[in-house]
Amino acid sequence: MVLLKSILFPALAVGGLALLFGLLLAVASRVFAVKTNERLEKIRACLPGSNCGGCGYAGCDALAAAIHQGNAPCNACAGVSDENVRIIADLLGTTASKTTPRRAFVQCAGTNENATKKYDYTGIDDCSAAVRLYGGAKECAYSCTGLGSCVKRCKNNALSIKNGVAFVDPSLCNGCGACISSCPKNLIVLLPRSSKYAVACSSCDKGAVTKSQCKAGCVGCRICEKCCPEGAIRVENGLAVIDQEKCTGCGLCPNKCPRSIIVPV
Amino acid sequence: MILDILAIFLSVALVDNYVFSQTLGICPFLGVSSKPSTALGMGLAVTFVMTMSNAVTRLVFDLLLKGRFEYLQTVVFILIIASLVQLIEMMLKKLLPSLYGALGIYLPLITTNCAVLGAATNALGDQRASANILFSSFYGFSAAIGFTIAILIFAGVRARIDEESVPEPFRGTPITLIGAGITALVFNGLLAGIKF
């Protein structure tokens, strides 16, 4: 009897109240249902829903509203497939310009083995904090700190730290570009998905300096520039840059590069 | 009667202000006080919910809990407040879309606002407010007016801070918290020691 009074009755009271409120809310949601815009919901359904923020809006809902009102182009989200962009364009009665699917790429190969260190960093686990302390723990001013501010930013788990350098998994990356602004050293770029090769270095230092700081970095020797039959690769400010539109992916430059810094992506 | 009403209002809204002297509802106080217009919106939403929730919690307390399972008070009150906020949100969306547009984003924030639960609980213990359900509801209304006053004052303070060149280590949250502390000191210094 005591058991009944002290456990069952209170449980029934709270449970009953909860049930009552639940039913009330269920009825209310029917009674007070508001017709939302069907087109808006369809647009929202085409967006990925990861709320990555790469488009510059507060989330996928906000972007859908902006597209619906005509404030954003229907291909404003990098993570939407061409097919879905076409569906959105059809809903709005416009035509979508063709998009190039892109992916992020970290332009650094300064792994723990390759890059020499200035000091051991034991501070706050954040790239910007580390960069404020003499530009990070590695000698090279253009190196990845390996603390993973970009990893924390990415909503698709596409980034990870491998051996002290951030690495993008192209199968998970949707090319939203949210990680780009998280890197205090601007090492991350968006490459067209059709790219075959990329330069995994951002160092604009002179060749001798780069050589003393990192076993991998681009020294600006211009061998790649001379060997490229398409004229797609140029050395600017001591750093090789590939023009992905001209590059045919013939594979000559990665073989010729003495530092093996041109890598397949 | 009139004196009781006045006493409830002055003591809850000013002397025992929920934000400045009871440190309840600090989360929206800091979160939504960056602009006076949004602060006012939040204040109105809290006023609306607190007045309603105090009436409903009191009703349920009298009918169900009193003398039986008073120890369930907190759980049941949270349940009531959460459902009530949901219900109000739905009703506003349908019946008063313009008000919903103004309060809409603040309403869900109130679901977990400790000041609402605090007002519901304190109203039961208050000598004057516990008299009947109308007084309870008025207690919630007064507490929310106090909250609105506090958040509006603080929004003004923050608008001033935004124009100043704050030393870098203090920028953002630190100066906001320091400002909140000083504002509370000033507010309490003005009214401390008054008893109703």
Coordinates of N, CA and C in Angstrom, one line a residue, chain A residues 6 9-10 13-14 17-18 21 24-25 28-29 31-34 132, chain B residues 60 64 69 71-72 76 79-80 83 86-87 90-91 93-95 168:
Chain A
S6 N 3.5 5.8 -2.6 CA 4.6 6.7 -2.7 C 5.3 6.6 -4.1
F9 N 1.2 6.5 -7.5 CA 0.4 7.7 -7.6 C 1.2 8.8 -8.2
P10 N 2.4 9.2 -7.6 CA 3.1 10.3 -8.2 C 3.5 10.0 -9.7
A13 N 0.5 10.6 -11.7 CA 0.2 12.0 -11.8 C 1.1 12.7 -12.9
V14 N 2.4 12.4 -12.8 CA 3.3 13.1 -13.7 C 3.1 12.5 -15.1
L17 N -0.1 13.9 -16.5 CA 0.1 15.3 -17.0 C 0.8 15.4 -18.3
A18 N 1.9 14.6 -18.4 CA 2.7 14.6 -19.6 C 1.8 14.1 -20.8
F21 N -0.6 16.9 -21.7 CA 0.0 18.0 -22.4 C 0.4 17.6 -23.8
L24 N -2.7 17.6 -25.8 CA -3.0 19.0 -26.1 C -2.2 19.6 -27.2
L25 N -0.9 19.3 -27.1 CA 0.0 19.9 -28.1 C -0.3 19.3 -29.5
A28 N -3.4 20.8 -30.7 CA -3.1 22.2 -31.1 C -2.3 22.3 -32.4
S29 N -1.4 21.4 -32.6 CA -0.6 21.5 -33.8 C -1.5 21.2 -35.1
V31 N -4.9 22.0 -35.0 CA -5.8 23.2 -35.0 C -5.1 24.4 -35.5
F32 N -3.9 24.6 -35.0 CA -3.2 25.9 -35.3 C -2.2 25.7 -36.5
A33 N -2.4 24.6 -37.3 CA -1.5 24.4 -38.3 C -1.4 25.6 -39.3
V34 N -0.2 26.0 -39.7 CA -0.1 27.1 -40.6 C 0.4 26.5 -41.9
R132 N 49.7 33.1 -33.3 CA 50.1 34.3 -32.6 C 51.4 34.2 -31.8
Chain B
V60 N -2.3 24.0 -11.5 CA -2.0 22.6 -11.4 C -1.5 22.3 -9.9
L64 N -3.6 19.5 -8.1 CA -3.0 18.2 -8.1 C -1.9 17.9 -7.1
F69 N 1.8 15.4 -3.5 CA 3.2 15.2 -3.9 C 3.9 16.5 -4.2
Y71 N 6.8 17.4 -3.6 CA 8.2 17.3 -4.0 C 8.3 17.1 -5.6
L72 N 7.2 16.9 -6.2 CA 7.2 16.8 -7.7 C 7.2 18.1 -8.4
V76 N 7.2 18.9 -12.5 CA 5.9 19.2 -13.1 C 5.9 20.6 -13.7
L79 N 7.7 20.7 -16.9 CA 6.8 20.1 -17.9 C 5.8 21.1 -18.4
I80 N 5.1 21.8 -17.4 CA 4.1 22.8 -17.8 C 4.7 23.9 -18.6
S83 N 5.6 22.9 -22.2 CA 4.4 22.6 -23.1 C 3.7 24.0 -23.4
Q86 N 5.4 25.9 -26.1 CA 5.1 25.3 -27.4 C 3.7 25.7 -27.8
L87 N 2.8 25.6 -26.9 CA 1.4 25.9 -27.3 C 1.3 27.4 -27.7
M90 N 2.6 28.0 -31.1 CA 1.7 27.6 -32.2 C 0.5 28.5 -32.3
M91 N 0.0 28.9 -31.2 CA -1.2 29.8 -31.3 C -0.8 31.2 -31.9
K93 N 1.6 31.8 -33.9 CA 1.9 31.6 -35.4 C 0.6 31.7 -36.2
K94 N -0.5 31.1 -35.6 CA -1.7 31.0 -36.4 C -2.5 32.3 -36.2
L95 N -2.7 32.8 -35.0 CA -3.6 33.8 -34.7 C -3.0 35.2 -34.8
E168 N 42.0 45.1 -26.0 CA 41.8 43.8 -26.7 C 41.4 42.6 -25.8

